[in-house]
Amino acid sequence: MILSGGLEPDEPIIKLVEGLERVVPIVQVQTGTFETVKIVGAVKSKIYAENKSKIELAINTFEKYTDTNALVDKIVTSRPEGMTPRMFQYEMVKRAKQAKKHIVLPEGNDDRILIAAEKLLKQGIVKLTILGKKEDIEASLKKLNLEIDPANVQIINPAESPDLPDFISTLYELRKNKNVSFDMATDLMKDSAYFGTMMVYKGLADGMVSGSINTTQHTIRPALQFVKTRPGVSTVSSIFFMCLEDRVLVFGDCAVIPKPTSEQLADIAISSAESSIQFGIEPKIAMLSYSSGTSGEGEEVEKVRRATELVKTRRPDLQIEGPIQYDAAVDPAVAKKKLPKSKVAGQATVLIFPDLNTGNNTYKAVQRETGAVAIGPVLQGLNKPVNDLSRGCTIDDIFNTVVITAIQAQQ
Ligand code: ACO
């Protein structure tokens, strides 16, 4: 901020500025506004190697006005501050709004879905299709006193949809070599999870969010069967964004693959790192186990060790450590003792669990014991985004999952 013409702010303004948490640089000059703008415009901010005097001035000014000891202390000892939960949620909504995607919600008979839908539409984040009987949904909207603009939402009853015959034949064609008869395809397509997934497959919606009433299996099986994996990916897995008090961690896989092989673990790690980049978190991958480095032995440790090597070979650009224990992964003090040379230990942001038992229980334990907000499971590896809700989900969980799905659909 430049105050021209020797302007001096009033005392209350100075007090206000001094009270700010972040330093606001203010420069006072004697020249008039026009002349000042001309001078500022003529400043060449680039510094080249041959500009010796500029470099010297920059270094001296930096040293004079910066508490370098405090800075060094921060760099050496603290965890990466990266993304705070507040920043994360704010950024997500902002990004989703950039390209309003069309999301289908098959469980229109759940009040939580309708309340979340109103919130999403009011904020202009997405376009929605809600599946269910029109008269039932309208009655629920009235009962819940919700205002949903009919221009922004379409309500479809799968059983009466003009798309139904086409959807049935498509499903039959896609699955006939898996012993699905035409009658079976007809029955399956009346199920709203199949119908919603087919809308996504056909490009009639950009993504689907379901699972507030149905189980994980029920929700994601249609996507596994015919949306299938993205090119170059063979495993569908999931992550949770764990919004802790001061940072956001990525936990994978806590919802899909019960007993991953080394190859699948490597896939999970790579997909989780890519998802974390997509959502603005720098990935430092910890392949979790009950052993850090060479401290422990056993079949399960070997599985994690092999998965780590596979990731290193397939994606040498990714930072990864494994096998590693949870404490050494996230606590710099423990990391210093157990794996002092590791660039990931103590600073891990992406935590890959060796199996579903460990992953699912750990995310729930962290969520319950610390009050962390767990956003997910976010499915990764699918050709098009489909996401699952937990049956105990809150309205905020539904809101967050739709926002994440909309961002995935932008890719
Ligand atoms: N990645 C890619 N494809 C897959 C995957 C995967 N992870 N899993 C299954 N498939 C494919 C199969 O290859 C198969 O394809 P095909 O029919 O074209 O040959 C198709 O999907 C169906 O395979 P099934 O083995 O029959 O899989 P099923 O549908 O029975 O089960 C499921 C898949 C639901 C993911 C299963 O692994 C499962 O139940 N996982 C655990 C889910 C769970 O209970 N999670 C915990 C609760 S969630 C929570 O707490 C948040």
Coordinates of C-alpha atoms and ligand atoms in Angstrom, one line a residue:
M1 CA 0.0 0.0 0.0
I2 CA 1.5 3.3 -1.0
L3 CA 0.5 6.5 0.7
S4 CA 1.3 9.3 -1.7
G5 CA 1.8 13.1 -1.0
G6 CA 3.2 12.4 2.4
L7 CA -0.2 11.2 3.7
E8 CA -0.2 10.2 7.3
P9 CA -3.1 7.9 8.4
D10 CA -5.1 8.9 11.5
E11 CA -4.2 7.3 14.8
P12 CA -7.2 4.9 14.9
I13 CA -6.2 3.6 11.4
I14 CA -2.6 3.0 12.4
K15 CA -3.9 1.1 15.5
L16 CA -6.1 -1.0 13.3
V17 CA -3.3 -1.9 11.0
E18 CA -1.0 -2.8 13.9
G19 CA -3.6 -5.2 15.2
L20 CA -3.8 -7.2 12.0
E21 CA -2.5 -10.7 12.1
R22 CA -0.7 -10.5 8.8
V23 CA 1.8 -7.7 8.1
V24 CA 0.5 -5.2 5.6
P25 CA 3.5 -3.5 3.9
I26 CA 2.8 0.3 3.8
V27 CA 5.2 2.7 2.0
Q28 CA 4.9 6.5 2.5
V29 CA 6.2 8.8 -0.2
Q30 CA 6.3 12.5 -0.6
T31 CA 5.6 12.5 -4.4
G32 CA 2.1 13.1 -5.8
T33 CA -0.2 10.2 -6.9
F34 CA 0.5 10.6 -10.7
E35 CA 4.2 10.8 -10.3
T36 CA 4.3 7.9 -7.8
V37 CA 2.3 5.7 -10.2
K38 CA 4.8 6.6 -13.0
I39 CA 7.8 5.7 -10.8
V40 CA 6.2 2.4 -9.6
G41 CA 5.4 1.5 -13.2
A42 CA 9.0 2.0 -14.2
V43 CA 10.3 -0.4 -11.5
K44 CA 11.8 -3.5 -13.1
S45 CA 11.3 -6.2 -10.5
K46 CA 13.3 -9.0 -12.3
I47 CA 16.7 -9.7 -11.0
Y48 CA 19.3 -11.2 -13.3
A49 CA 22.7 -12.8 -12.2
E50 CA 24.6 -9.8 -13.5
N51 CA 22.6 -7.3 -11.4
K52 CA 25.1 -7.5 -8.5
S53 CA 24.0 -4.3 -6.7
K54 CA 20.3 -5.2 -6.9
I55 CA 21.1 -8.7 -5.5
E56 CA 23.1 -7.1 -2.7
L57 CA 20.4 -4.7 -1.9
A58 CA 17.8 -7.5 -1.9
I59 CA 19.9 -9.6 0.5
N60 CA 20.6 -6.7 2.9
T61 CA 17.0 -5.6 2.9
F62 CA 15.8 -9.2 3.6
E63 CA 18.2 -9.6 6.5
K64 CA 17.5 -6.2 7.9
Y65 CA 13.7 -6.7 8.1
T66 CA 13.3 -10.5 8.5
D67 CA 13.7 -12.5 11.6
T68 CA 15.7 -15.2 9.9
N69 CA 16.2 -17.3 13.1
A70 CA 12.4 -17.6 13.5
L71 CA 12.1 -18.5 9.8
V72 CA 14.9 -21.2 10.0
D73 CA 13.3 -22.6 13.2
K74 CA 10.0 -22.9 11.3
I75 CA 11.5 -24.5 8.2
V76 CA 13.5 -27.1 10.1
T77 CA 11.1 -28.3 12.8
S78 CA 7.5 -27.8 11.7
R79 CA 5.3 -30.1 9.7
P80 CA 4.3 -28.8 6.3
E81 CA 1.5 -26.4 6.9
G82 CA 0.2 -27.1 3.4
M83 CA -3.5 -27.0 3.4
T84 CA -5.6 -26.2 6.4
P85 CA -9.1 -27.7 6.6
R86 CA -10.8 -24.3 6.2
M87 CA -8.7 -23.5 3.1
F88 CA -9.4 -27.0 1.8
Q89 CA -13.2 -26.7 2.1
Y90 CA -13.2 -23.1 0.8
E91 CA -11.1 -24.0 -2.2
M92 CA -13.2 -27.0 -3.0
V93 CA -16.4 -25.1 -3.2
K94 CA -14.7 -22.3 -5.3
R95 CA -13.3 -24.9 -7.7
A96 CA -16.6 -26.8 -8.1
K97 CA -18.4 -23.5 -9.0
Q98 CA -15.9 -22.8 -11.8
A99 CA -17.6 -25.4 -14.0
K100 CA -21.1 -26.2 -12.8
K101 CA -21.3 -30.0 -13.2
H102 CA -24.4 -32.2 -13.3
I103 CA -24.6 -34.7 -10.5
V104 CA -27.2 -37.4 -10.1
L105 CA -28.5 -38.3 -6.7
P106 CA -30.4 -41.7 -6.8
E107 CA -31.7 -41.6 -3.2
G108 CA -34.4 -38.9 -3.5
N109 CA -36.4 -40.8 -0.8
D110 CA -33.9 -39.7 1.8
D111 CA -34.6 -36.3 3.5
R112 CA -30.9 -35.7 4.1
I113 CA -30.3 -35.8 0.3
L114 CA -33.1 -33.3 -0.3
I115 CA -31.7 -30.9 2.4
A116 CA -28.2 -31.1 1.0
A117 CA -29.6 -30.6 -2.6
E118 CA -31.2 -27.4 -1.5
K119 CA -27.9 -26.1 0.0
L120 CA -25.9 -27.1 -3.1
L121 CA -28.4 -25.5 -5.5
K122 CA -28.7 -22.3 -3.4
Q123 CA -24.9 -21.8 -3.6
G124 CA -24.9 -22.5 -7.4
I125 CA -22.4 -25.3 -7.1
V126 CA -23.9 -27.9 -9.3
K127 CA -26.9 -28.9 -11.4
L128 CA -28.8 -31.9 -10.0
T129 CA -30.9 -34.8 -11.1
I130 CA -32.7 -36.5 -8.2
L131 CA -34.1 -40.0 -8.8
G132 CA -37.4 -41.1 -7.3
K133 CA -41.2 -40.7 -7.6
K134 CA -42.0 -37.1 -8.5
E135 CA -45.0 -36.9 -6.2
D136 CA -43.1 -38.4 -3.2
I137 CA -40.2 -36.0 -3.7
E138 CA -42.5 -33.0 -4.0
A139 CA -44.3 -34.1 -0.8
S140 CA -41.0 -34.4 1.0
L141 CA -39.8 -31.0 -0.2
K142 CA -43.1 -29.5 1.1
K143 CA -42.9 -31.3 4.4
L144 CA -39.3 -30.2 4.9
N145 CA -40.1 -26.6 3.8
L146 CA -37.3 -26.7 1.1
E147 CA -37.1 -24.3 -1.7
I148 CA -35.7 -26.0 -4.8
D149 CA -35.8 -24.1 -8.0
P150 CA -37.4 -26.5 -10.6
A151 CA -35.2 -24.9 -13.3
N152 CA -32.1 -26.3 -11.7
V153 CA -33.2 -29.8 -10.8
Q154 CA -34.8 -32.6 -12.8
I155 CA -36.6 -35.4 -11.0
I156 CA -36.7 -38.7 -12.7
N157 CA -38.6 -41.9 -11.8
P158 CA -36.4 -44.7 -13.4
A159 CA -39.4 -47.0 -13.9
E160 CA -41.2 -44.3 -16.0
S161 CA -38.2 -42.8 -17.8
P162 CA -38.2 -42.7 -21.6
D163 CA -34.5 -43.6 -21.4
L164 CA -35.2 -46.9 -19.6
P165 CA -35.4 -49.2 -22.7
D166 CA -32.1 -47.8 -24.1
F167 CA -30.5 -48.2 -20.7
I168 CA -31.6 -51.8 -20.4
S169 CA -30.3 -52.8 -23.8
T170 CA -27.0 -51.0 -23.1
L171 CA -26.6 -52.9 -19.8
Y172 CA -27.5 -56.2 -21.5
E173 CA -24.9 -55.6 -24.3
L174 CA -22.2 -54.6 -21.8
R175 CA -22.8 -57.5 -19.4
K176 CA -24.2 -60.4 -21.6
N177 CA -20.9 -62.1 -21.6
K178 CA -21.1 -62.1 -17.7
N179 CA -24.3 -64.2 -17.8
V180 CA -26.6 -61.2 -17.5
S181 CA -29.8 -62.0 -19.4
F182 CA -32.2 -59.4 -20.9
D183 CA -34.7 -60.0 -18.1
M184 CA -31.9 -59.6 -15.5
A185 CA -30.8 -56.3 -17.1
T186 CA -34.5 -55.1 -17.1
D187 CA -34.7 -55.8 -13.3
L188 CA -31.3 -54.3 -12.5
M189 CA -32.0 -51.1 -14.4
K190 CA -35.1 -50.4 -12.2
D191 CA -32.7 -50.1 -9.4
S192 CA -31.8 -46.4 -8.9
A193 CA -28.0 -47.1 -8.4
Y194 CA -27.9 -48.8 -11.8
F195 CA -30.0 -46.2 -13.4
G196 CA -27.9 -43.3 -12.0
T197 CA -24.7 -45.0 -12.9
M198 CA -26.0 -45.6 -16.5
M199 CA -26.8 -41.8 -16.7
V200 CA -23.2 -41.1 -15.9
Y201 CA -21.9 -43.8 -18.4
K202 CA -24.1 -42.3 -21.1
G203 CA -22.9 -38.8 -20.4
L204 CA -26.4 -37.6 -19.2
A205 CA -24.8 -36.7 -15.9
D206 CA -21.2 -35.9 -15.0
G207 CA -21.1 -37.9 -11.7
M208 CA -23.2 -39.8 -9.2
V209 CA -23.3 -39.7 -5.4
S210 CA -25.2 -42.4 -3.6
G211 CA -25.1 -44.7 -0.5
S212 CA -27.0 -42.8 2.2
I213 CA -29.5 -45.6 2.2
N214 CA -27.7 -48.4 0.2
T215 CA -24.6 -50.3 1.1
T216 CA -21.1 -49.6 -0.4
Q217 CA -21.4 -52.8 -2.5
H218 CA -24.8 -51.8 -3.8
T219 CA -23.6 -48.3 -4.7
I220 CA -20.3 -49.0 -6.4
R221 CA -20.9 -52.4 -8.0
P222 CA -22.6 -50.9 -11.2
A223 CA -19.7 -48.5 -11.6
L224 CA -17.1 -51.4 -11.3
Q225 CA -19.1 -53.5 -13.8
F226 CA -19.5 -51.0 -16.6
V227 CA -18.0 -47.6 -15.9
K228 CA -14.8 -49.4 -15.4
T229 CA -11.3 -48.1 -14.7
R230 CA -9.5 -45.2 -16.4
P231 CA -6.9 -46.0 -19.0
G232 CA -3.6 -47.0 -17.3
V233 CA -5.4 -47.8 -14.0
S234 CA -6.4 -51.3 -13.0
T235 CA -7.7 -50.9 -9.5
V236 CA -10.5 -48.8 -8.1
S237 CA -9.8 -47.7 -4.6
S238 CA -10.8 -44.9 -2.3
I239 CA -9.4 -42.1 -0.1
F240 CA -10.7 -40.0 2.8
F241 CA -9.6 -36.4 3.2
M242 CA -9.0 -36.3 7.0
C243 CA -9.5 -32.6 8.0
L244 CA -7.6 -32.4 11.3
E245 CA -7.3 -29.2 13.3
D246 CA -4.3 -27.8 11.4
R247 CA -3.9 -29.8 8.2
V248 CA -5.6 -32.2 5.8
L249 CA -4.3 -35.8 5.4
V250 CA -5.2 -38.3 2.8
F251 CA -6.0 -41.8 4.0
G252 CA -6.2 -44.7 1.5
D253 CA -7.8 -47.2 1.0
C254 CA -10.4 -47.3 3.8
A255 CA -13.4 -48.5 1.9
V256 CA -13.0 -50.8 -1.1
I257 CA -10.3 -53.5 -1.3
P258 CA -10.3 -55.9 1.6
K259 CA -6.9 -57.6 1.2
P260 CA -4.8 -55.7 -1.4
T261 CA -1.9 -57.4 -3.1
S262 CA 1.5 -55.6 -3.4
E263 CA 0.5 -54.6 -6.9
Q264 CA -2.9 -53.3 -5.7
L265 CA -1.2 -51.4 -2.8
A266 CA 1.1 -49.7 -5.3
D267 CA -2.0 -48.8 -7.4
I268 CA -3.7 -47.3 -4.4
A269 CA -0.6 -45.3 -3.5
I270 CA -0.2 -43.9 -7.0
S271 CA -4.0 -43.1 -7.3
S272 CA -4.0 -41.5 -3.9
A273 CA -1.0 -39.3 -4.7
E274 CA -2.7 -38.2 -7.9
S275 CA -6.0 -37.4 -6.1
S276 CA -4.1 -35.5 -3.5
I277 CA -2.4 -33.3 -6.2
Q278 CA -5.8 -32.8 -7.8
F279 CA -7.1 -31.4 -4.6
G280 CA -4.0 -29.2 -3.8
I281 CA -2.2 -31.3 -1.3
E282 CA 1.5 -32.1 -1.9
P283 CA 1.8 -35.9 -1.7
K284 CA 4.4 -37.4 0.6
I285 CA 3.4 -41.0 0.7
A286 CA 3.8 -43.3 3.8
M287 CA 3.3 -47.0 3.1
L288 CA 2.1 -48.0 6.6
S289 CA 3.0 -51.2 8.4
Y290 CA 3.9 -52.4 11.9
S291 CA 7.6 -51.9 10.9
S292 CA 9.7 -48.8 10.1
G293 CA 12.5 -49.4 7.7
T294 CA 14.2 -52.8 8.6
S295 CA 12.9 -52.9 12.2
G296 CA 10.4 -55.7 11.7
E297 CA 9.8 -58.8 9.6
G298 CA 6.9 -60.8 8.3
E299 CA 4.7 -61.5 5.3
E300 CA 2.7 -58.4 5.7
V301 CA 5.8 -56.2 6.0
E302 CA 7.2 -57.8 2.9
K303 CA 4.0 -57.0 1.0
V304 CA 4.3 -53.3 1.9
R305 CA 8.0 -53.3 1.1
R306 CA 7.4 -54.7 -2.4
A307 CA 4.5 -52.3 -3.0
T308 CA 6.9 -49.4 -2.1
E309 CA 9.5 -50.7 -4.6
L310 CA 6.8 -51.0 -7.3
V311 CA 5.8 -47.4 -6.8
K312 CA 9.4 -46.2 -6.9
T313 CA 9.9 -48.0 -10.2
R314 CA 6.6 -47.0 -11.8
R315 CA 6.6 -43.4 -10.5
P316 CA 10.1 -42.2 -9.6
D317 CA 8.8 -38.7 -9.4
L318 CA 6.7 -39.4 -6.3
Q319 CA 8.1 -39.1 -2.7
I320 CA 7.5 -42.3 -0.8
E321 CA 8.7 -44.1 2.3
G322 CA 7.8 -47.7 3.4
P323 CA 7.4 -49.8 5.3
I324 CA 6.8 -47.2 8.0
Q325 CA 4.8 -47.0 11.2
Y326 CA 2.1 -44.3 11.7
D327 CA 4.0 -42.4 14.4
A328 CA 7.2 -42.2 12.3
A329 CA 5.1 -41.1 9.3
V330 CA 3.5 -38.0 10.9
D331 CA 5.7 -37.1 13.9
P332 CA 9.0 -35.3 13.1
A333 CA 10.5 -36.3 16.5
V334 CA 9.8 -40.0 16.1
A335 CA 10.9 -39.8 12.5
K336 CA 14.3 -38.4 13.5
K337 CA 14.9 -41.4 15.7
K338 CA 13.5 -44.1 13.4
L339 CA 14.2 -43.0 9.9
P340 CA 16.5 -39.9 10.1
K341 CA 17.4 -39.9 6.5
S342 CA 13.9 -40.1 5.1
K343 CA 12.4 -37.1 3.3
V344 CA 8.9 -38.3 3.9
A345 CA 9.0 -39.6 7.5
G346 CA 7.6 -37.0 9.9
Q347 CA 5.9 -35.1 7.1
A348 CA 3.7 -37.7 5.4
T349 CA 0.5 -36.3 3.8
V350 CA -0.7 -39.4 2.1
L351 CA -1.1 -42.5 4.4
I352 CA -1.6 -45.8 2.7
F353 CA -2.9 -48.6 4.9
P354 CA -1.9 -52.3 4.3
D355 CA -5.4 -53.6 4.3
L356 CA -9.1 -52.6 4.7
N357 CA -9.3 -53.7 8.4
T358 CA -6.5 -51.3 9.3
G359 CA -7.6 -48.5 7.0
N360 CA -11.3 -48.5 7.9
N361 CA -10.8 -48.7 11.6
T362 CA -8.1 -46.1 11.7
Y363 CA -10.1 -43.5 9.8
K364 CA -13.1 -44.1 12.1
A365 CA -10.9 -44.0 15.2
V366 CA -9.2 -40.7 14.2
Q367 CA -12.6 -39.2 13.2
R368 CA -14.2 -40.2 16.6
E369 CA -11.3 -39.5 18.9
T370 CA -10.1 -36.1 17.4
G371 CA -13.3 -34.7 16.0
A372 CA -11.7 -34.6 12.5
V373 CA -14.0 -34.1 9.6
A374 CA -13.6 -37.2 7.3
I375 CA -14.6 -36.4 3.7
G376 CA -15.1 -39.5 1.6
P377 CA -14.8 -42.3 0.7
V378 CA -13.8 -40.6 -2.6
L379 CA -13.5 -43.3 -5.2
Q380 CA -10.5 -43.1 -7.5
G381 CA -9.5 -44.9 -10.7
L382 CA -12.9 -44.9 -12.3
N383 CA -13.5 -43.7 -15.8
K384 CA -16.1 -41.3 -14.5
P385 CA -16.8 -40.2 -10.9
V386 CA -19.1 -42.2 -8.8
N387 CA -19.0 -41.7 -5.0
D388 CA -20.3 -43.6 -2.0
L389 CA -21.8 -42.1 1.1
S390 CA -21.9 -43.8 4.5
R391 CA -25.3 -44.7 5.7
G392 CA -24.7 -42.7 8.8
C393 CA -23.8 -39.6 6.7
T394 CA -24.7 -36.1 7.7
I395 CA -26.0 -33.4 5.4
D396 CA -22.5 -31.9 5.4
D397 CA -21.1 -35.2 4.3
I398 CA -23.5 -35.3 1.3
F399 CA -22.7 -31.7 0.5
N400 CA -18.9 -32.3 0.6
T401 CA -19.1 -35.5 -1.4
V402 CA -21.1 -33.8 -4.2
V403 CA -18.6 -31.0 -4.3
I404 CA -15.7 -33.5 -4.6
T405 CA -17.5 -35.4 -7.3
A406 CA -18.1 -32.2 -9.3
I407 CA -14.4 -31.4 -9.1
Q408 CA -13.5 -35.0 -10.2
A409 CA -15.9 -34.5 -13.1
Q410 CA -14.0 -31.4 -14.3
Q411 CA -10.9 -33.6 -15.1
Ligands
ACO1 N1 -11.1 -52.3 -9.0 C1 -11.5 -52.5 -10.3 N2 -12.4 -53.4 -10.6 C2 -13.0 -54.1 -9.6 C3 -12.6 -53.9 -8.3 C4 -11.7 -52.9 -8.0 N3 -11.3 -52.7 -6.7 N4 -13.4 -54.7 -7.5 C5 -14.2 -55.4 -8.3 N5 -14.0 -55.0 -9.6 C6 -14.6 -55.5 -10.8 C7 -14.4 -57.0 -11.1 O1 -13.3 -57.1 -11.9 C8 -15.7 -57.4 -11.7 O2 -15.6 -57.0 -13.1 P1 -16.4 -58.0 -14.2 O3 -17.7 -58.4 -13.6 O4 -16.5 -57.1 -15.4 O5 -15.5 -59.1 -14.4 C9 -16.7 -56.5 -11.1 O6 -16.0 -55.4 -10.5 C10 -17.5 -57.2 -10.0 O7 -16.5 -57.9 -9.2 P2 -16.8 -58.7 -7.9 O8 -15.6 -59.4 -7.5 O9 -18.1 -59.5 -8.1 O10 -17.0 -57.6 -6.9 P3 -18.2 -57.2 -6.0 O11 -19.1 -56.4 -6.7 O12 -18.7 -58.4 -5.3 O13 -17.4 -56.4 -4.9 C11 -16.6 -54.6 -3.8 C12 -16.6 -55.3 -5.1 C13 -18.0 -54.1 -3.4 C14 -15.8 -53.3 -3.9 C15 -16.0 -55.5 -2.7 O14 -14.6 -55.6 -2.9 C16 -16.3 -55.1 -1.3 O15 -17.3 -55.5 -0.7 N6 -15.4 -54.3 -0.6 C17 -15.6 -53.9 0.7 C18 -16.6 -52.8 0.8 C19 -16.9 -52.5 2.2 O16 -17.7 -53.1 2.9 N7 -16.3 -51.4 2.7 C20 -16.4 -50.9 4.1 C21 -17.5 -50.0 4.4 S1 -17.3 -48.5 3.6 C22 -17.1 -47.3 4.8 O17 -17.0 -47.6 6.0 C23 -16.9 -45.9 4.4

